CSV table of C-alpha atoms and ligand atoms in Angstrom, one decimal:
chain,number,residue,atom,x,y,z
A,687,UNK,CA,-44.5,-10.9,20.9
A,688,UNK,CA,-44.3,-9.4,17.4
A,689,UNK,CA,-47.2,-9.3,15.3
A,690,UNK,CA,-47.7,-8.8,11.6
A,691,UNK,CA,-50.6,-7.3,9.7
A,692,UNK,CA,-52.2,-9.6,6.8
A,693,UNK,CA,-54.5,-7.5,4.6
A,694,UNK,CA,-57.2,-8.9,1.6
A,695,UNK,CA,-57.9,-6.4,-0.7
A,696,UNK,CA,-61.1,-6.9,-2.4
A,697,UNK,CA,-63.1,-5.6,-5.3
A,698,UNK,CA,-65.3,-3.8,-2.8
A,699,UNK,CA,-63.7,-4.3,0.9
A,700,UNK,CA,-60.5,-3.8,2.5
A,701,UNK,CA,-60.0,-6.6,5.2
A,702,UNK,CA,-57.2,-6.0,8.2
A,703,UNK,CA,-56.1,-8.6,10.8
A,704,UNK,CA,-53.3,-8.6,12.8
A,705,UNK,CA,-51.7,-11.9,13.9
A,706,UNK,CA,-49.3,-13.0,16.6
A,707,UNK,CA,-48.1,-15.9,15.2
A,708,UNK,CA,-50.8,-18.2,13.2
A,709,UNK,CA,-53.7,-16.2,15.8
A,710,UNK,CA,-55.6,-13.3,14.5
A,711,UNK,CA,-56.4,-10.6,17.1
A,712,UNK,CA,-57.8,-7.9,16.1
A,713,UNK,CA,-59.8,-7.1,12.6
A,714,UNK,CA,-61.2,-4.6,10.6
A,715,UNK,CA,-63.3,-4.5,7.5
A,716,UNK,CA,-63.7,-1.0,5.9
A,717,UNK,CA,-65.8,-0.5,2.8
A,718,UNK,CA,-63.8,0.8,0.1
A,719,UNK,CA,-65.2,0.6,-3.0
A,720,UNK,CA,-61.9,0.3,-5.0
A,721,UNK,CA,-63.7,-1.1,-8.4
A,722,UNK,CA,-65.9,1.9,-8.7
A,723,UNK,CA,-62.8,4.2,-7.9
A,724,UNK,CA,-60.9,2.8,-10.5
A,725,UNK,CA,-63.9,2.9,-13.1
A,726,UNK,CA,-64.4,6.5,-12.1
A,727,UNK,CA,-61.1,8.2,-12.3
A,728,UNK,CA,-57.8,8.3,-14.1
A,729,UNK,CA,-55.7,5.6,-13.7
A,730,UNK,CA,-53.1,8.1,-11.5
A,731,UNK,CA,-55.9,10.0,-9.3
A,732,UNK,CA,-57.5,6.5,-8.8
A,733,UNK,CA,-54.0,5.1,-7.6
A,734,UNK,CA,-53.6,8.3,-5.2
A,735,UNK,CA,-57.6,7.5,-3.9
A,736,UNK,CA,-56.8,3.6,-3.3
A,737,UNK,CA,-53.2,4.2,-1.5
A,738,UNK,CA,-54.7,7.1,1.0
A,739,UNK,CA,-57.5,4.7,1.9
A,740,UNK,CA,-55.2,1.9,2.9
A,741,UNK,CA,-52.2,4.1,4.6
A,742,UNK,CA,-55.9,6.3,6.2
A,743,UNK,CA,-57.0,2.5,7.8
A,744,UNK,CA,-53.3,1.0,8.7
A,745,UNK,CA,-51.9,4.2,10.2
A,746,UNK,CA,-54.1,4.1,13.5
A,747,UNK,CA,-53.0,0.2,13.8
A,748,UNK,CA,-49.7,0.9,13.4
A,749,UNK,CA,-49.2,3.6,15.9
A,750,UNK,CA,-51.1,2.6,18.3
A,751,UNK,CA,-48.8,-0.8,18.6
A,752,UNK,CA,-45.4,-0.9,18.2
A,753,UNK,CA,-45.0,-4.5,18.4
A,754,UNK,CA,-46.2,-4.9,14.6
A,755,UNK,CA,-43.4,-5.5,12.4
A,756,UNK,CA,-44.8,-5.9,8.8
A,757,UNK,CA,-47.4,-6.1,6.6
A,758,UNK,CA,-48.6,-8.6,4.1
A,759,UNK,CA,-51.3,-7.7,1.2
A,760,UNK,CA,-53.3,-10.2,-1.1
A,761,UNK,CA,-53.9,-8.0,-3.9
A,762,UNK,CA,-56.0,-9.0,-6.9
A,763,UNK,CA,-53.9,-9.2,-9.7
A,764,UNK,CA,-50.7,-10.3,-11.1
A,765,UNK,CA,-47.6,-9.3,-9.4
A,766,UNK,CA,-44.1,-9.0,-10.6
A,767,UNK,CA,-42.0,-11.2,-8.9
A,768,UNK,CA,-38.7,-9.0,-9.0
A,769,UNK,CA,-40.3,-5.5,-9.6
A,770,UNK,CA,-43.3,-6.1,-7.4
A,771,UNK,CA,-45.4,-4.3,-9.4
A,772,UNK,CA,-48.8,-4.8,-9.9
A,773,UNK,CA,-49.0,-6.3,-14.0
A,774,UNK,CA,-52.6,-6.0,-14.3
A,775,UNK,CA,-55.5,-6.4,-11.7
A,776,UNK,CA,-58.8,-7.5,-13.8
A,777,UNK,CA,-61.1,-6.1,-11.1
A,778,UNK,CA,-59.4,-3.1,-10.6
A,779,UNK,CA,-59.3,-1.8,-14.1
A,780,UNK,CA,-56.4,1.0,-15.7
A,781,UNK,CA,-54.3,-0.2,-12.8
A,782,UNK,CA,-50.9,-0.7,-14.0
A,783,UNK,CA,-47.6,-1.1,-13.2
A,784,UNK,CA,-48.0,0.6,-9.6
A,785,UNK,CA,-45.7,-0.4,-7.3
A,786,UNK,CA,-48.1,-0.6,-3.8
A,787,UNK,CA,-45.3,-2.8,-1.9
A,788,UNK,CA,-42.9,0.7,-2.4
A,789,UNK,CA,-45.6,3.0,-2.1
A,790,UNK,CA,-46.8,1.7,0.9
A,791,UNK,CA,-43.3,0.8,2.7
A,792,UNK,CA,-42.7,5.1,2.1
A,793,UNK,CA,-45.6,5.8,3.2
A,794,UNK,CA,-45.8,4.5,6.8
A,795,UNK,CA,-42.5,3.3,7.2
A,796,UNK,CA,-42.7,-0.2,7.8
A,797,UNK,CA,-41.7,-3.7,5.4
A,798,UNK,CA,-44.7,-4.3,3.4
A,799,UNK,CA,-45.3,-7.5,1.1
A,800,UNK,CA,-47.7,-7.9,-1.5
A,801,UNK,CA,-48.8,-10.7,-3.3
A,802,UNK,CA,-51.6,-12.2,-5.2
A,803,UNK,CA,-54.2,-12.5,-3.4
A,804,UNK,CA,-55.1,-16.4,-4.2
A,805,UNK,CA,-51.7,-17.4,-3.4
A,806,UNK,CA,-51.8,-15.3,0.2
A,807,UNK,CA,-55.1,-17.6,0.8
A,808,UNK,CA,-52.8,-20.6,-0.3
A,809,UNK,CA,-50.4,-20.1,1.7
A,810,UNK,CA,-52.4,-19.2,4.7
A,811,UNK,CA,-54.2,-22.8,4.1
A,812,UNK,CA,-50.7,-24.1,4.0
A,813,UNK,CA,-50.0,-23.1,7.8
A,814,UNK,CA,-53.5,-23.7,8.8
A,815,UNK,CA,-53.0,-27.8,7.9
A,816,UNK,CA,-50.1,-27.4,10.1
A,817,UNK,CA,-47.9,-30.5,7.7
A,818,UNK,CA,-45.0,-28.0,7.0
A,819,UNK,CA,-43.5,-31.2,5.1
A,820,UNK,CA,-46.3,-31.8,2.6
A,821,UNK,CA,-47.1,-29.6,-0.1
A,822,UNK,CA,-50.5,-28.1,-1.1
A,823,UNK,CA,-52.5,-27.0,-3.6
A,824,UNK,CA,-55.3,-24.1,-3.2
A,825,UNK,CA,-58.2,-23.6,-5.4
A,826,UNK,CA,-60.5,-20.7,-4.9
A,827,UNK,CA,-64.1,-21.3,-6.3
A,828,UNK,CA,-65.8,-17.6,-5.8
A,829,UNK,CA,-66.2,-15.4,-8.8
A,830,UNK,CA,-63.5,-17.1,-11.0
A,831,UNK,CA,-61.2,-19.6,-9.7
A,832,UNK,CA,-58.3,-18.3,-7.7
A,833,UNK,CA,-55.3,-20.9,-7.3
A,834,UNK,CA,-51.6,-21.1,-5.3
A,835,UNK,CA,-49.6,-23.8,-4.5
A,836,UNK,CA,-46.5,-24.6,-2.0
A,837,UNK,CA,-43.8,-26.7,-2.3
A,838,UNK,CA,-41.0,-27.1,-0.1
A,839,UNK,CA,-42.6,-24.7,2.5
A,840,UNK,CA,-42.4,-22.2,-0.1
A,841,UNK,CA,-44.8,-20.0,-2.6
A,842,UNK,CA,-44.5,-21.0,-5.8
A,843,UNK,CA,-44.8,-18.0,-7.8
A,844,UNK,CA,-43.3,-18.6,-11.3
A,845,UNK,CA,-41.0,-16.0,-13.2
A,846,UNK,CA,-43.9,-14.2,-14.2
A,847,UNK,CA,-46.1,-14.4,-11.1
A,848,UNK,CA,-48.2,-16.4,-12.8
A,849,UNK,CA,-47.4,-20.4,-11.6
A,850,UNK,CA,-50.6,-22.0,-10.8
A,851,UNK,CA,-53.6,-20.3,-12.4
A,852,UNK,CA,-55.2,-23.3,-12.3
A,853,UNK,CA,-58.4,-21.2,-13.3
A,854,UNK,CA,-57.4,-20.4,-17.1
A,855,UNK,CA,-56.3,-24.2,-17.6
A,856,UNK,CA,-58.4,-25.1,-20.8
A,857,UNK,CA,-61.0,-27.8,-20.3
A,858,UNK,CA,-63.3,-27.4,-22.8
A,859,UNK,CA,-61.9,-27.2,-26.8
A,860,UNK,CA,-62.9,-23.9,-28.0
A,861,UNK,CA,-65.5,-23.8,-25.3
A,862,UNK,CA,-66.9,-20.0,-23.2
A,863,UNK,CA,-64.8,-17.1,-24.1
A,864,UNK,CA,-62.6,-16.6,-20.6
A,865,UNK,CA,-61.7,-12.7,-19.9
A,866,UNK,CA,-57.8,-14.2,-20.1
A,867,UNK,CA,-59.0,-14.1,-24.0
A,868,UNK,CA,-58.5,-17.4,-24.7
A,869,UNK,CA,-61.6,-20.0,-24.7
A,870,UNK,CA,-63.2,-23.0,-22.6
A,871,UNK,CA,-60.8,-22.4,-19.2
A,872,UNK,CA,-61.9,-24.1,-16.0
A,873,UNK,CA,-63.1,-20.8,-14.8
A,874,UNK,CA,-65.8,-20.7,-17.1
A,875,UNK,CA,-67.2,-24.0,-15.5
A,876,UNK,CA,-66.0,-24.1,-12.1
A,877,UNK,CA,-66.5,-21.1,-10.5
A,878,UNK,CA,-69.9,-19.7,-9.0
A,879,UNK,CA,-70.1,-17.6,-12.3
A,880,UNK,CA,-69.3,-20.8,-14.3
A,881,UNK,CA,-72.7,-22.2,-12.6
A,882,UNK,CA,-74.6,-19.7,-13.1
A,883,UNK,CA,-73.8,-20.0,-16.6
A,884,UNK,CA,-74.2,-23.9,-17.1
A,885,UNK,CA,-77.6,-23.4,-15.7
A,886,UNK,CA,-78.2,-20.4,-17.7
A,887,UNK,CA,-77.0,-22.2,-20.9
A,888,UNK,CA,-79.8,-24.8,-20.0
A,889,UNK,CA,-82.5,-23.3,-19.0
A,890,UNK,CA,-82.3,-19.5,-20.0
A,891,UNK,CA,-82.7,-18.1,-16.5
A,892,UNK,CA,-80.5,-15.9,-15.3
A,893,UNK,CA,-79.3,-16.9,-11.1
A,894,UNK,CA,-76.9,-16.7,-8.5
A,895,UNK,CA,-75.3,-20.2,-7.8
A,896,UNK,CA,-76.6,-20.1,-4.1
A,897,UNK,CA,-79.9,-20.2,-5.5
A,898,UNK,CA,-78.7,-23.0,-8.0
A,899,UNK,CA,-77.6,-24.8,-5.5
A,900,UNK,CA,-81.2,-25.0,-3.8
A,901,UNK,CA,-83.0,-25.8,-6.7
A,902,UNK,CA,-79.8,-28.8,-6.9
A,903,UNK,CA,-80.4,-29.6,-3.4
A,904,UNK,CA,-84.8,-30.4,-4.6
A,905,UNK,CA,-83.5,-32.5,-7.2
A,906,UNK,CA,-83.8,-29.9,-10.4
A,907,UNK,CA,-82.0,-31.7,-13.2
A,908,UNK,CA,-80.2,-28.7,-14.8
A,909,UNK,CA,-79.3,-27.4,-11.3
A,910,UNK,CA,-77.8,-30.6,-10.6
A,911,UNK,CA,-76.2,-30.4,-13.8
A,912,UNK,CA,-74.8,-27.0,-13.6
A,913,UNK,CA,-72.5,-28.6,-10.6
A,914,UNK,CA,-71.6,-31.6,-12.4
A,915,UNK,CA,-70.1,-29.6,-15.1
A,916,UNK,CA,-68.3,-27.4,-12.2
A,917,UNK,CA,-67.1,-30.6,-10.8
A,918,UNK,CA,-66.0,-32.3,-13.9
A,919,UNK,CA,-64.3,-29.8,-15.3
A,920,UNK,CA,-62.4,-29.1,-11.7
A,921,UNK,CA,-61.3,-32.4,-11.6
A,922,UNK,CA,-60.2,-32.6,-14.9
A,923,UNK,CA,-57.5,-29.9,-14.3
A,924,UNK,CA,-57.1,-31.1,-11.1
A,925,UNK,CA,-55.7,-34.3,-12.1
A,926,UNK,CA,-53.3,-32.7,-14.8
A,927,UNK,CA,-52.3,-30.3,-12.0
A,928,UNK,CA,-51.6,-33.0,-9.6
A,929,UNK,CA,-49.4,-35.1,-12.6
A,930,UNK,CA,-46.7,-31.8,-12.5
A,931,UNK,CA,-46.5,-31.0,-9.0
A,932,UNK,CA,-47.5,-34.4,-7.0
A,933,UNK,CA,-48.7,-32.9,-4.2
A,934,UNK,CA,-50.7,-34.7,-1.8
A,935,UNK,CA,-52.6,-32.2,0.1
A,936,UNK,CA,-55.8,-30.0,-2.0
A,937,UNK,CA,-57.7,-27.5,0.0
A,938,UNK,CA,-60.9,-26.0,-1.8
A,939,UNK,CA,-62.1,-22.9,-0.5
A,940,UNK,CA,-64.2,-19.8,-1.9
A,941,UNK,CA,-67.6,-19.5,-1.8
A,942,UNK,CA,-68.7,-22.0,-3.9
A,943,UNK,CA,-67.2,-24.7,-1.9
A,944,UNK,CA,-70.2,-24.4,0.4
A,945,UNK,CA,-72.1,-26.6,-2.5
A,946,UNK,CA,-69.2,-29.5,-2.2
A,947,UNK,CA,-71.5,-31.8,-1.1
A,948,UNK,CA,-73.5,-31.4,-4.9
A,949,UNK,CA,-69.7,-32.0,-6.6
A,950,UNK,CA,-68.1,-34.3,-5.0
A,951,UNK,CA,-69.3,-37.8,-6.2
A,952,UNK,CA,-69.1,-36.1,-9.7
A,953,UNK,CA,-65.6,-34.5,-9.0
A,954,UNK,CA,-63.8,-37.9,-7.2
A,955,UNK,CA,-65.1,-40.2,-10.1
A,956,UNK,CA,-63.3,-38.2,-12.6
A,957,UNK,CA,-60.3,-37.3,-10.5
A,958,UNK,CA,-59.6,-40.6,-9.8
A,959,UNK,CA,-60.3,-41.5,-13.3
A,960,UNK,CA,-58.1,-39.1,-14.8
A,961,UNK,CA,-55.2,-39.8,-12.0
A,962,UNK,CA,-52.4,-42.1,-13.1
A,963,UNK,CA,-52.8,-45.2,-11.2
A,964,UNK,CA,-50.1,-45.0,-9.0
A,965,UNK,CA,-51.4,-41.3,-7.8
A,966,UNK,CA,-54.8,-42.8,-6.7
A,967,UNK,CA,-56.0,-42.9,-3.5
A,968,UNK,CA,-52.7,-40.6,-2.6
A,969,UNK,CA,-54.4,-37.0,-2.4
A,970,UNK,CA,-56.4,-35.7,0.2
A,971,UNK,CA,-59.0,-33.2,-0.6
A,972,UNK,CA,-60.1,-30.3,2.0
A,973,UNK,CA,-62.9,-28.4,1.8
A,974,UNK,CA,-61.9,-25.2,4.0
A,975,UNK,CA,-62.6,-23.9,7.1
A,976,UNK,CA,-60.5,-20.8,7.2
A,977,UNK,CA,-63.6,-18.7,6.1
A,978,UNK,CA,-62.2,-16.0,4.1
A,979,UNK,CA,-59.4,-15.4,6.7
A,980,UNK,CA,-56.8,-18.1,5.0
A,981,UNK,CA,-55.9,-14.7,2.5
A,982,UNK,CA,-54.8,-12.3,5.4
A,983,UNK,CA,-53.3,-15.1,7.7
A,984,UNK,CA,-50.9,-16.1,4.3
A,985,UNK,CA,-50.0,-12.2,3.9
A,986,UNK,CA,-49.5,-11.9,7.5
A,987,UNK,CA,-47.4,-14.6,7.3
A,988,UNK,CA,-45.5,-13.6,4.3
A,989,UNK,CA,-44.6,-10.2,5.9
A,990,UNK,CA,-43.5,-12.7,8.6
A,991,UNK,CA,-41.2,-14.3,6.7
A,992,UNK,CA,-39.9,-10.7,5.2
A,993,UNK,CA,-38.0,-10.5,8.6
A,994,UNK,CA,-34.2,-9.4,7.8
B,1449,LIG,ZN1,-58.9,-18.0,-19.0
């Protein structure tokens, strides 16, 4: 049966499954600390560095099986729809305009596919809920807030590579200053960074959401808070989202959806508020289960669908 690499680049790992079909058989992780490279080289030497660790990890894969046919990346940045090259990648700084989809393909002669890496995970959700009819919506709560959708069975992209970034939506009127440059987007409030700084903000003590989220969990009131910002400010854009697309099916993954359960009351109440009537009641809402493997299950599938 043929089988198709998915890979999820990271800030500071380089994930590799390969599927048969929706089923992942075989993984690897290998550290590769692609931030720091980038932050410690030219832009060109640091390209070279990052290209002859991936082709160094897939080239034992691939020759070792002949049945895989392509490979799918989720890459961290915007990608050119036509070009395919990378725009920008905010964690991997001075990248630019590298093309890793034709790099790649030369390098060890096989389709490759990359795309952003929240809408690999998206779609990767999309075939995990298994309703090829319905479309979805993906929102990614980890460091920022990553975001894809499907419609028709398909990725929606945009002309720019930029449809759904849910995450720089603005919520708040000149609110935090967002690292898109403009102020008060969901991201600042959403995410587990957004938390951190709600709580922060209140209390001028400096923590990791997980460890907000225990202090939530005893009943600390600016904990507590912290979430109900990240939840009302989630369903705010959520809603608006939902009023374009009208899309029945959201899944929320990334790390901080393990604190759902201190959002949710918060997050429904406003969703539903802020839904038009005739919407209510209408959308289900996931929390994920995929755990971190939706990304490289949507690139595998991607390079799946590359097939001439
Ligand atoms: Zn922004």
């Amino acid at each position: 049966m043929a089988k198709n690499i998915g890979i999820d680049i990271g800030g500071t790992n380089l994930r590799i499954g390969v599927f048969e079909g929706l089923r992942l058989i075989d993984e690897s992780r290998i550290r590769a600390d692609f931030s720091q490279i980038c932050k410690g080289n030219s832009p060109e030497v640091a390209w070279q560095r990052i290209l002859t660790m991936i082709v160094d990890a897939l080239n034992p894969i691939v020759k070792s099986d002949s049945d895989i046919e392509a490979i799918g990346i989720g890459f961290p940045g915007f990608i050119n729809p036509v070009s395919k090259e990378i725009a920008q990648s905010p964690n991997l700084p001075g990248l630019k305009d590298v093309n890793l989809q034709q790099d790649l393909s030369r390098m060890i002669n096989k389709r490759v596919v990359v795309e952003n890496d929240a809408n690999t995970a998206a779609y990767g959700e999309y075939h995990l809920l298994n309703k090829p009819d319905s479309g979805l919506i993906y929102l990614g709560l980890g460091t920022g807030v990553g975001s894809g959708l499907v419609l028709n069975q398909k990725l929606v992209v945009g002309e720019h590579g930029c449809a759904m970034e849910a995450g720089h939506i603005i919520v708040m009127p000149n609110g935090r200053l967002c690292g898109c440059g403009n102020k008060g987007c969901v991201e600042q409030y959403a995410s587990a960074t957004g938390v951190s700084i709600s709580y922060l903000d209140a209390t001028q003590k400096k923590l990791p959401s997980s460890e907000i989220a225990k202090l939530a969990l005893q009943g600390d009131k600016d904990a507590l808070m912290a979430f109900e910002i990240a939840a009302e400010t989630l369903a705010q854009a959520l809603a608006s989202i939902i009023k374009v697309v009208d899309v029945s099916e959201v899944v929320i993954g990334g790390g901080l959806h393990a604190s759902w359960a201190l959002m949710e009351n918060t997050f429904m109440n406003r969703f539903n508020q802020d839904l038009m009537a005739v919407l209510r009641n209408k959308i289900t809402i996931t929390i994920s289960t995929a755990q971190d493997n939706a990304g490289m299950l949507g690139a595998a599938m991607l390079a799946s669908d590359s097939h001439p």
